[in-house]
CSV table of N, CA and C in Angstrom, one decimal:
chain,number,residue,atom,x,y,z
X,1,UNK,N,7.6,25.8,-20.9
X,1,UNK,CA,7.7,24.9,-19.7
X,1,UNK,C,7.0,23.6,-20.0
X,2,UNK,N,5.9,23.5,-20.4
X,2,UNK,CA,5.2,22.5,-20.9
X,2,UNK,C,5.9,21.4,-21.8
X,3,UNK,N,6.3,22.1,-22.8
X,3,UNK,CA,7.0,21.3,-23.6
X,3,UNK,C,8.3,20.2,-23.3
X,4,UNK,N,8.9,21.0,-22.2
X,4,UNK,CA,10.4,20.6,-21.4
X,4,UNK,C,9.7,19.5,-20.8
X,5,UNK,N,8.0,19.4,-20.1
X,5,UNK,CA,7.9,18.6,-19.2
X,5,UNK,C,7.3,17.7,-20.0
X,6,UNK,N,7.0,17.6,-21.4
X,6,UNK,CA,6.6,16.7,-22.4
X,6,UNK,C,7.5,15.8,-22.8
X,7,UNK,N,8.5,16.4,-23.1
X,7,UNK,CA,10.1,16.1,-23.7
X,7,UNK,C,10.2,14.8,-22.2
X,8,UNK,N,10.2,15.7,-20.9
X,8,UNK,CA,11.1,14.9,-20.0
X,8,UNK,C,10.0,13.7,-20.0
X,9,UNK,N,8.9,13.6,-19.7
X,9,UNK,CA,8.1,12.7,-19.9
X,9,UNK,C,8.3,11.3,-20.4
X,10,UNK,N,8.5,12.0,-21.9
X,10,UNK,CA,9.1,11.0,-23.1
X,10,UNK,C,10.1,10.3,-22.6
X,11,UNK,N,11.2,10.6,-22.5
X,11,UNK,CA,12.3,10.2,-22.3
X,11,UNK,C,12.6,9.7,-21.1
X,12,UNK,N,12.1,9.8,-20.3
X,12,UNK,CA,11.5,9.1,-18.8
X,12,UNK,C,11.1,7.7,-19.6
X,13,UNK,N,9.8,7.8,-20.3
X,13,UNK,CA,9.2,6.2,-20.2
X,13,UNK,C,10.1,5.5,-21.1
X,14,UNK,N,10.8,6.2,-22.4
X,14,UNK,CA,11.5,5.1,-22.8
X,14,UNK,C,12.7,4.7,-22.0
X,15,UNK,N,13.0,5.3,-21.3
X,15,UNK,CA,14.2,4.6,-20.3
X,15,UNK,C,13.7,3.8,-19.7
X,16,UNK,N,13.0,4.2,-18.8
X,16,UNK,CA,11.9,3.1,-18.3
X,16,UNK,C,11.8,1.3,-19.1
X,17,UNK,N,11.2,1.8,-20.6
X,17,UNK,CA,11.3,0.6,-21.4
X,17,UNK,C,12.5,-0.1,-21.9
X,18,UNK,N,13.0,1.0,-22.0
X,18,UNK,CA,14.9,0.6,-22.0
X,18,UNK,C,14.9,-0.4,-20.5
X,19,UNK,N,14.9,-0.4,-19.8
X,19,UNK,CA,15.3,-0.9,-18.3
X,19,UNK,C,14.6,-2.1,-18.4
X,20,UNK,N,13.9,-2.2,-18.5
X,20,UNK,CA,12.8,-3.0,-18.4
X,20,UNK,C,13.1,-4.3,-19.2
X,21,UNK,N,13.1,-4.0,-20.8
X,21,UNK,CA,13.6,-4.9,-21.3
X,21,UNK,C,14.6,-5.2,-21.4
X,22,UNK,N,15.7,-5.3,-20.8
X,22,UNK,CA,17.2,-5.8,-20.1
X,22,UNK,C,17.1,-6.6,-19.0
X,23,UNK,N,15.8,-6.8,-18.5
X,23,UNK,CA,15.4,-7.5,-17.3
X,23,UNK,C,15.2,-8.7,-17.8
X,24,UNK,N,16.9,-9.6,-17.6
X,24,UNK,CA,15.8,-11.5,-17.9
X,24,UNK,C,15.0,-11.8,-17.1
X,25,UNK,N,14.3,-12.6,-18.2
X,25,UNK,CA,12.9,-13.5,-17.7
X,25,UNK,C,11.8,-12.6,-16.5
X,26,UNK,N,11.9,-11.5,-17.4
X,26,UNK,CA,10.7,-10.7,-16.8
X,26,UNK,C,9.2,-11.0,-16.7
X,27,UNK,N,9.2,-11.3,-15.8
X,27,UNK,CA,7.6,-12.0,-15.9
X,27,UNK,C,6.2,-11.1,-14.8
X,28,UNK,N,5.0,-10.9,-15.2
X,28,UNK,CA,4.4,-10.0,-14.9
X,28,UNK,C,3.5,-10.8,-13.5
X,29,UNK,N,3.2,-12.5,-13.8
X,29,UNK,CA,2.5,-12.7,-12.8
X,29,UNK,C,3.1,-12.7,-11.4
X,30,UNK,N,4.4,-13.1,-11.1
X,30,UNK,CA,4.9,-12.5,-9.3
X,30,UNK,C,4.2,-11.4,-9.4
X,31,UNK,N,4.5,-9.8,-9.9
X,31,UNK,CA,4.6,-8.7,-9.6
X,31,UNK,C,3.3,-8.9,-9.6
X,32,UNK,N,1.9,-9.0,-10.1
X,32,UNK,CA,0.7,-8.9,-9.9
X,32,UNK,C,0.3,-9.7,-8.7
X,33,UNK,N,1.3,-11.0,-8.5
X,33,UNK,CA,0.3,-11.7,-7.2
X,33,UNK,C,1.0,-10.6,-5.6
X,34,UNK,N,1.8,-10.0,-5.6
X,34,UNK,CA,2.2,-9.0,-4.7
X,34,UNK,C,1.7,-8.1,-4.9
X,35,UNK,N,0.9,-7.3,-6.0
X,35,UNK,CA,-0.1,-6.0,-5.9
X,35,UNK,C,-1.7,-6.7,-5.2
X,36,UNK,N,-2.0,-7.8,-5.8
X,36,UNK,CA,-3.0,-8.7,-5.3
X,36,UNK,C,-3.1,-9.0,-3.5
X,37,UNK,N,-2.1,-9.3,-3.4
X,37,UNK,CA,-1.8,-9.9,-2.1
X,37,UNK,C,-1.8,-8.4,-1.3
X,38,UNK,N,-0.9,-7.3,-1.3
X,38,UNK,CA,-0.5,-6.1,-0.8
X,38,UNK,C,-2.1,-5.3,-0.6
X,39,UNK,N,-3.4,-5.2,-1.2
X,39,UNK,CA,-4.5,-5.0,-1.7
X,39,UNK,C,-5.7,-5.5,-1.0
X,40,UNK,N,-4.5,-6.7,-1.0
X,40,UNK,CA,-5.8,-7.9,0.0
X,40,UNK,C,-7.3,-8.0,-0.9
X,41,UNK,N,-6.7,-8.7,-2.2
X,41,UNK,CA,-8.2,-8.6,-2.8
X,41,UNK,C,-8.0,-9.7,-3.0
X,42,UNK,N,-9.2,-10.5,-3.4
X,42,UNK,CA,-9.6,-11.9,-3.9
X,42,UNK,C,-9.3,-12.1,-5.1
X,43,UNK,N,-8.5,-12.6,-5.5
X,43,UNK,CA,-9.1,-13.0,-7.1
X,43,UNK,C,-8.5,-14.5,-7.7
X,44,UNK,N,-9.2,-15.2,-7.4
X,44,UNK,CA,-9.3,-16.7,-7.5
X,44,UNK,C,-8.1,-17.3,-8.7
X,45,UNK,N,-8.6,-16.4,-9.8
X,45,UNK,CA,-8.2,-16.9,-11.3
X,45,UNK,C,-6.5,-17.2,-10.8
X,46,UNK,N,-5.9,-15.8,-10.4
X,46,UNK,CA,-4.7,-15.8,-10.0
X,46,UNK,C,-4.1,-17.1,-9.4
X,47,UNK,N,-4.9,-17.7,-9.0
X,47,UNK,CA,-4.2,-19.1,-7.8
X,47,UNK,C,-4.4,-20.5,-9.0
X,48,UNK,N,-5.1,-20.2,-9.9
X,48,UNK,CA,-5.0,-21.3,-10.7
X,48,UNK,C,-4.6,-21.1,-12.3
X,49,UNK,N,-4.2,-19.9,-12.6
X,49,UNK,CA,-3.9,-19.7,-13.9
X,49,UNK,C,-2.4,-19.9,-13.9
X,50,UNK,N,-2.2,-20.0,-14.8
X,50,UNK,CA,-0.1,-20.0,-15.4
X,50,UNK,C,0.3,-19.8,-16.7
X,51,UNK,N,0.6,-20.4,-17.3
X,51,UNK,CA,1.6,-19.8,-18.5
X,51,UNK,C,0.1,-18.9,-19.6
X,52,UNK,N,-0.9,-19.0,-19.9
X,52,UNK,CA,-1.7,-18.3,-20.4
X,52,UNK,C,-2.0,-17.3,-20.0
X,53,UNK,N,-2.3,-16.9,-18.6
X,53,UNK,CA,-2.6,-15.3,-18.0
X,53,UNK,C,-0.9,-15.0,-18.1
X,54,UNK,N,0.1,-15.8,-18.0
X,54,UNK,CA,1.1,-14.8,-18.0
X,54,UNK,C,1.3,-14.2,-19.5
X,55,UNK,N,1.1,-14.7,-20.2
X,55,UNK,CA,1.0,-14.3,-21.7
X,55,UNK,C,0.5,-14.1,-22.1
X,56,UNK,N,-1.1,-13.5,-21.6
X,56,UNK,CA,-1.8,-12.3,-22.2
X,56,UNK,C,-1.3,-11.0,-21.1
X,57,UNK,N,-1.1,-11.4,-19.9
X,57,UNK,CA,-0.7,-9.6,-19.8
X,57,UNK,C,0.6,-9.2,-20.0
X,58,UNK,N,1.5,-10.0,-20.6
X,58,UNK,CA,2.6,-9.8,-20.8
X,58,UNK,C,2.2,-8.9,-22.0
X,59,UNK,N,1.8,-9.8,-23.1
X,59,UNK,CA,1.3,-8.7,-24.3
X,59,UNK,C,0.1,-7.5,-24.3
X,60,UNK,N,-0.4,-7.3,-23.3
X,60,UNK,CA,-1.6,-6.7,-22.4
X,60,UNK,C,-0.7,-5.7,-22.1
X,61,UNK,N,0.8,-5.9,-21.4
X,61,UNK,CA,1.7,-5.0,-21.5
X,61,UNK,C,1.9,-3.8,-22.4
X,62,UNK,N,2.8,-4.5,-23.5
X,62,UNK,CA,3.1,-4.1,-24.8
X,62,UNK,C,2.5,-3.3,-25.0
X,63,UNK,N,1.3,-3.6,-25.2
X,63,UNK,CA,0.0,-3.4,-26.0
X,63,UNK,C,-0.2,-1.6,-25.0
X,64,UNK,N,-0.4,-1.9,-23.9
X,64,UNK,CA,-0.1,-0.5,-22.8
X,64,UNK,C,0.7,0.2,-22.9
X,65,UNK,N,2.1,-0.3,-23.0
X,65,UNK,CA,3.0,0.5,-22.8
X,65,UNK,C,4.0,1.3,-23.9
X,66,UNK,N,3.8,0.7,-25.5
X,66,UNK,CA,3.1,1.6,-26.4
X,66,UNK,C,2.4,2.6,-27.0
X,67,UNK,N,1.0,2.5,-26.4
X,67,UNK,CA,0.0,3.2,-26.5
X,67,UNK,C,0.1,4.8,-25.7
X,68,UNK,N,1.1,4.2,-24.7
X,68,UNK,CA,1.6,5.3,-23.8
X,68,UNK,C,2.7,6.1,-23.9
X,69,UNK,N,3.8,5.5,-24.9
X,69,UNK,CA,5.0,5.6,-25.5
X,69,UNK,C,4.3,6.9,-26.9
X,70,UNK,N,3.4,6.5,-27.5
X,70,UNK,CA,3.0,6.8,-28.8
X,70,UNK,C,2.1,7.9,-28.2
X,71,UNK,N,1.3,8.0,-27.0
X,71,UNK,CA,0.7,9.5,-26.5
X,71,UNK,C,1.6,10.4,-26.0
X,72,UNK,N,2.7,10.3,-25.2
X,72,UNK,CA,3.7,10.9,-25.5
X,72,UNK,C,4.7,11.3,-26.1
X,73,UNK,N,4.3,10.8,-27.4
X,73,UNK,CA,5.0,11.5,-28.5
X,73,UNK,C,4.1,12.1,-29.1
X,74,UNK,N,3.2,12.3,-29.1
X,74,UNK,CA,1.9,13.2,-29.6
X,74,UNK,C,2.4,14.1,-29.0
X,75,UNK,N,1.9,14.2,-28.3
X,75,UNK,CA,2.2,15.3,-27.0
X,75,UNK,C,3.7,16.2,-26.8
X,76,UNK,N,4.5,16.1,-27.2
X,76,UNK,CA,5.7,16.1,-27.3
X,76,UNK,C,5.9,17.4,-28.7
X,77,UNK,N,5.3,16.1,-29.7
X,77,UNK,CA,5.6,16.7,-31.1
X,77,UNK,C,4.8,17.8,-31.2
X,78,UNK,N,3.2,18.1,-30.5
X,78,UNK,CA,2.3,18.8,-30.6
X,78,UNK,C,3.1,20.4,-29.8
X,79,UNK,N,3.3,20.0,-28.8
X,79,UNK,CA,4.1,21.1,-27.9
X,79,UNK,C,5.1,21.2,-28.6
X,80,UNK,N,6.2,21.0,-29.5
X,80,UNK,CA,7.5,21.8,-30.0
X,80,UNK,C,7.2,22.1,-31.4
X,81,UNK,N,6.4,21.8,-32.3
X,81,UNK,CA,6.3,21.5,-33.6
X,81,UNK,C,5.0,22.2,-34.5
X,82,UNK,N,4.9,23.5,-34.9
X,82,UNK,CA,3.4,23.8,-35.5
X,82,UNK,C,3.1,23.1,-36.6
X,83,UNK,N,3.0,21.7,-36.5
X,83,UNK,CA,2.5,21.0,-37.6
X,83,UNK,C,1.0,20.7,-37.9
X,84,UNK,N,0.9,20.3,-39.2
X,84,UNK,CA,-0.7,19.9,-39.1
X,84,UNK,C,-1.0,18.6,-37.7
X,85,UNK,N,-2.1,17.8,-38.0
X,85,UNK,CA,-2.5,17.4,-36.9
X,85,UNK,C,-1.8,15.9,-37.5
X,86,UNK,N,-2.1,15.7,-38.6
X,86,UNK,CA,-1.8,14.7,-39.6
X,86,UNK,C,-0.2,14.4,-39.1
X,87,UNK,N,0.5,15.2,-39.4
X,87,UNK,CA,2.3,14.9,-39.5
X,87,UNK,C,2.5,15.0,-37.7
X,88,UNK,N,1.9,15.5,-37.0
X,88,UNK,CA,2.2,14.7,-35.5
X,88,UNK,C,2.2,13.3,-35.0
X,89,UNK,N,0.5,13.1,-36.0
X,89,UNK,CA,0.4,11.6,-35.8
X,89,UNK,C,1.6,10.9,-36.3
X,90,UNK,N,2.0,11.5,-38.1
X,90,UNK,CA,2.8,10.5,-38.2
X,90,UNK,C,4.2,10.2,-37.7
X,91,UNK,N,4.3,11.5,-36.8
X,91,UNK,CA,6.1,11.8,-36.0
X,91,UNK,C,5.6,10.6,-35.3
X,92,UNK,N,4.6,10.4,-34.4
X,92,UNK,CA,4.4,9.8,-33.1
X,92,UNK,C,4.5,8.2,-33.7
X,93,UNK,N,3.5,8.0,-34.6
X,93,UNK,CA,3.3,6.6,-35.2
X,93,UNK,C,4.9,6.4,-35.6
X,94,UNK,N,5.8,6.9,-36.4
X,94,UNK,CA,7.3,6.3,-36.7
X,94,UNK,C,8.6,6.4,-35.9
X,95,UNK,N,8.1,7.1,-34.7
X,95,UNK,CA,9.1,7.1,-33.5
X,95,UNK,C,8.8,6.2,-32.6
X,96,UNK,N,7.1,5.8,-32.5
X,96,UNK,CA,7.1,4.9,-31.6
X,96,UNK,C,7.5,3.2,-32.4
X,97,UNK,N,7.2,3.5,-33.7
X,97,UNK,CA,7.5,2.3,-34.3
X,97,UNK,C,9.2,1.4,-34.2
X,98,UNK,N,9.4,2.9,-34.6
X,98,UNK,CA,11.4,2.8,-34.3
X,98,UNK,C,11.9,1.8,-33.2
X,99,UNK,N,10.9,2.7,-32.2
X,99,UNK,CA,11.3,2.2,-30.7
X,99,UNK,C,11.1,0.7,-30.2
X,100,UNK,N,9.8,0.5,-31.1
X,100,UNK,CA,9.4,-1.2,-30.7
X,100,UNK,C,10.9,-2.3,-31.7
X,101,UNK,N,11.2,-1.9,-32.6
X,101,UNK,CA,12.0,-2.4,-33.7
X,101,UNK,C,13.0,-2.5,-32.8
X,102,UNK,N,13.7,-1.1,-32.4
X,102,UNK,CA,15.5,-1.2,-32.1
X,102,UNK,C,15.1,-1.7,-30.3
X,103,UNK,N,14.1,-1.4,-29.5
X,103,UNK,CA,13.7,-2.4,-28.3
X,103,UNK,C,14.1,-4.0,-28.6
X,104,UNK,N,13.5,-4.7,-29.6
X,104,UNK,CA,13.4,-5.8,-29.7
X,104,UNK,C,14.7,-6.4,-30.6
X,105,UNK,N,15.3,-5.9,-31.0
X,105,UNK,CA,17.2,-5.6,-31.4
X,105,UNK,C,17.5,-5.4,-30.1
X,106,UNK,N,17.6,-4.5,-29.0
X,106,UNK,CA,18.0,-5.0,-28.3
X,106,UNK,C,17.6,-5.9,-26.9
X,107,UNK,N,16.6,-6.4,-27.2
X,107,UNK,CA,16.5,-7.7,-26.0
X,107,UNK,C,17.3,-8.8,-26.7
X,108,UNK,N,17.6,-8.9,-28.0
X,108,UNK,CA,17.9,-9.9,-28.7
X,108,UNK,C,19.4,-9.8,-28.3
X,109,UNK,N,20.1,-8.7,-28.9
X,109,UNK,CA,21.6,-8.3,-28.2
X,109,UNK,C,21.9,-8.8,-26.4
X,110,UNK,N,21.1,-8.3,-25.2
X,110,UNK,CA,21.1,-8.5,-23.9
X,110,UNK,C,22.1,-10.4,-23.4
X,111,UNK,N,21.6,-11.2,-24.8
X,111,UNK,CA,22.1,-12.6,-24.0
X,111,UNK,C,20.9,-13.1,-23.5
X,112,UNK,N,20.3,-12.4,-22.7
X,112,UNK,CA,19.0,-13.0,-21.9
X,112,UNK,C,17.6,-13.2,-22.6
X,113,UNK,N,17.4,-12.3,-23.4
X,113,UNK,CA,15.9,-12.2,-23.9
X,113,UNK,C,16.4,-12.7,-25.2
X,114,UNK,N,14.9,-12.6,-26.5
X,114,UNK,CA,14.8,-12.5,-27.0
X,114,UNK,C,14.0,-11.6,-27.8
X,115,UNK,N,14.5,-11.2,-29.2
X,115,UNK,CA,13.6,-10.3,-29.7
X,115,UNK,C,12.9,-11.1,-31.0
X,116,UNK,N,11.5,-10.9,-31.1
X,116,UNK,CA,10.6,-11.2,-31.5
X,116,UNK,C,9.9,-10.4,-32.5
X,117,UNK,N,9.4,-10.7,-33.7
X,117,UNK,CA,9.0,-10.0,-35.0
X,117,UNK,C,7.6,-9.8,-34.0
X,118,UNK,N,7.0,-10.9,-34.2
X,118,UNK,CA,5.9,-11.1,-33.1
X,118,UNK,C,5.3,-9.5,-32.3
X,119,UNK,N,6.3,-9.2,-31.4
X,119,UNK,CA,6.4,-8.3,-30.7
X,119,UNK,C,6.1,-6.9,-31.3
X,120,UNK,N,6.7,-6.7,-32.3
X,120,UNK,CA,6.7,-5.5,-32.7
X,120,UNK,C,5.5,-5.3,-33.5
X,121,UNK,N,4.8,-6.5,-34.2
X,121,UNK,CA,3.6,-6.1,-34.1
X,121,UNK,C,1.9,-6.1,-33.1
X,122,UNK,N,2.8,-6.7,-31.9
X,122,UNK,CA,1.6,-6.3,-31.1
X,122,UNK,C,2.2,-4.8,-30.4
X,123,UNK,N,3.5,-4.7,-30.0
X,123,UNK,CA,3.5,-2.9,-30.1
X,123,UNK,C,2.7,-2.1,-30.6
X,124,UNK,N,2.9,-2.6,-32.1
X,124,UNK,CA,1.9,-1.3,-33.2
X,124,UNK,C,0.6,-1.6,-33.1
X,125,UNK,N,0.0,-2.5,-32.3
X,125,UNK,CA,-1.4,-2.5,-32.0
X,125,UNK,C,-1.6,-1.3,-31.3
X,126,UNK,N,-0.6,-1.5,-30.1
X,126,UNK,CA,-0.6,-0.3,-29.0
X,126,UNK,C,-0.4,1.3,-29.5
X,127,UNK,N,0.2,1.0,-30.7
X,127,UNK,CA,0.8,2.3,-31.1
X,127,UNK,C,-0.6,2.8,-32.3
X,128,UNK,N,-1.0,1.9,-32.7
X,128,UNK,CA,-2.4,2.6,-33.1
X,128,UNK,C,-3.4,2.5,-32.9
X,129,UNK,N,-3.8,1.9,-31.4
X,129,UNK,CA,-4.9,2.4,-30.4
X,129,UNK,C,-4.7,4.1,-30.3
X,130,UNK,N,-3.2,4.4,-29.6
X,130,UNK,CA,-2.9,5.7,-29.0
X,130,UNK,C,-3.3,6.7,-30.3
X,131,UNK,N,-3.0,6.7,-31.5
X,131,UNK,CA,-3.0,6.8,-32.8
X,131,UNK,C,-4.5,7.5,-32.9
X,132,UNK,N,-5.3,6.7,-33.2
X,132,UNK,CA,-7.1,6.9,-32.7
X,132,UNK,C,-7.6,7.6,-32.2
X,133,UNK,N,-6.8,7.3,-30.8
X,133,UNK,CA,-7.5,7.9,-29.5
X,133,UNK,C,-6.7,9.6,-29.7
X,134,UNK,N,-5.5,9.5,-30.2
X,134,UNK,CA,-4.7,10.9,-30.4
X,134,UNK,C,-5.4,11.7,-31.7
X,135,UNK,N,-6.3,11.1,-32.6
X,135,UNK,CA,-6.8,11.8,-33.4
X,135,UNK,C,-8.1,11.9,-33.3
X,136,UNK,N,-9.0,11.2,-32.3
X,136,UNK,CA,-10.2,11.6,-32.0
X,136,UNK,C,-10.4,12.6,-31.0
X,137,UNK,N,-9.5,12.8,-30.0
X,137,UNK,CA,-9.3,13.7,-29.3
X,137,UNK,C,-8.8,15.1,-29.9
X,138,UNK,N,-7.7,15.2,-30.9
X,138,UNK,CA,-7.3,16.5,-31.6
X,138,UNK,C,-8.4,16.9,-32.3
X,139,UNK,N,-9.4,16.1,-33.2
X,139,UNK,CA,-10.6,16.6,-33.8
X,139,UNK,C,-11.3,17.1,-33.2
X,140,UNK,N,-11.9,16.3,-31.5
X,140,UNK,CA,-13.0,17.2,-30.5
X,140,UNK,C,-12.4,18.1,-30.0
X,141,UNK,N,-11.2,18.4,-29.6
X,141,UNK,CA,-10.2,19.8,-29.2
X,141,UNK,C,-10.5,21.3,-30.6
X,142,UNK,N,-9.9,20.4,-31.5
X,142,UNK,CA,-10.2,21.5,-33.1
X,142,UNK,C,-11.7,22.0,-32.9
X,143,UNK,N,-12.7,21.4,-32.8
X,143,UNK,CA,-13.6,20.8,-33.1
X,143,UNK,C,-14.4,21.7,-31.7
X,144,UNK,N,-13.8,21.6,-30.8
X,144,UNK,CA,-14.3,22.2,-29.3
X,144,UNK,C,-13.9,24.1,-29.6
X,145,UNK,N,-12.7,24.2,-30.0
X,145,UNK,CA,-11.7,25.5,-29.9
X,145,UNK,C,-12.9,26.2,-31.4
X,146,UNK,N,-13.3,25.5,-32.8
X,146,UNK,CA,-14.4,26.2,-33.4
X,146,UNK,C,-15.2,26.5,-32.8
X,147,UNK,N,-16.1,26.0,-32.2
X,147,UNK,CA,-17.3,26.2,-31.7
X,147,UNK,C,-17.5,27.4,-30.9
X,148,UNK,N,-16.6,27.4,-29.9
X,148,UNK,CA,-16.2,28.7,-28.8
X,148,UNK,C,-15.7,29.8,-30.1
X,149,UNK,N,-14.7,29.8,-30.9
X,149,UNK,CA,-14.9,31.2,-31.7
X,149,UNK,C,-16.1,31.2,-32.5
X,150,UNK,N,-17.0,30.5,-33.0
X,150,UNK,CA,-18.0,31.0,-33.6
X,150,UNK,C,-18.7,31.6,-32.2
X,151,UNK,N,-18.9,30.9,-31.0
X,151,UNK,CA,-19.8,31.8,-30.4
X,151,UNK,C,-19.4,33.0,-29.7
X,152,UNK,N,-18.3,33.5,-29.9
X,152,UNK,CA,-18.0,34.6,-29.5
X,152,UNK,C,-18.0,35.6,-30.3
């Protein structure tokens, strides 16, 4: 069951990133000044910032949604696959890599976007934060699961 909901997971967010990037001139500051505004919170910067805040969270994005792309493929490969811990990372690291590559092929295809070399390496930033964070975690898990059999 787990694995099914791992799988659907996966393939949930890349649709998701599929959809997403087919969206011309997707821009992230509207949607933040209506979570802002909807929140009723203050935040000054927003009323005076422009093309630079939009272009670090745009990549602030990426950088996210990556990271998130590439923990669910951990997670995925871990639940269907009894591999070492090593060859999950690297399922996850060259699937999510794939994904940033043939993404940015196709915003380039859409007519409206562009795809950017650029891009695909701030993806793999995102994709080897998750990377890190997916192997410092499997170590304290390995690492937690010894401990409890030696003390039993």
């Amino acid at each position: 069951m787990r694995k099914l909901m791992y799988w659907s997971l996966l393939l949930l967010w890349m649709g998701i990133m599929f959809w997403l990037s087919s969206i011309p001139n997707l821009r992230v500051l509207p949607v933040l000044y209506l979570i802002v505004a909807w929140l009723d919170i203050p935040w000054p910067v927003l009323k005076t910032s422009g093309f630079a805040l939009e272009f670090i969270l745009r990549k602030t994005a990426h950088v996210t949604e990556y990271a998130i792309l590439t923990g669910l493929w951990l997670q995925a490969a871990k639940s269907t696959w009894l591999w070492s811990r090593r060859r999950h990372l690297w399922t996850a690291f060259f699937f999510s890599l794939a994904f940033a590559v043939t993404d940015e092929i196709h915003q380039e295809l859409t007519g409206f976007r562009d795809g950017r070399l650029m891009d695909v390496g701030i993806d793999s930033l995102g994709i080897v934060i998750a990377l890190i964070i997916g192997f410092v975690l499997f170590k304290s898990l390995k690492d937690g699961a010894h401990d409890k059999q030696q003390n039993s």
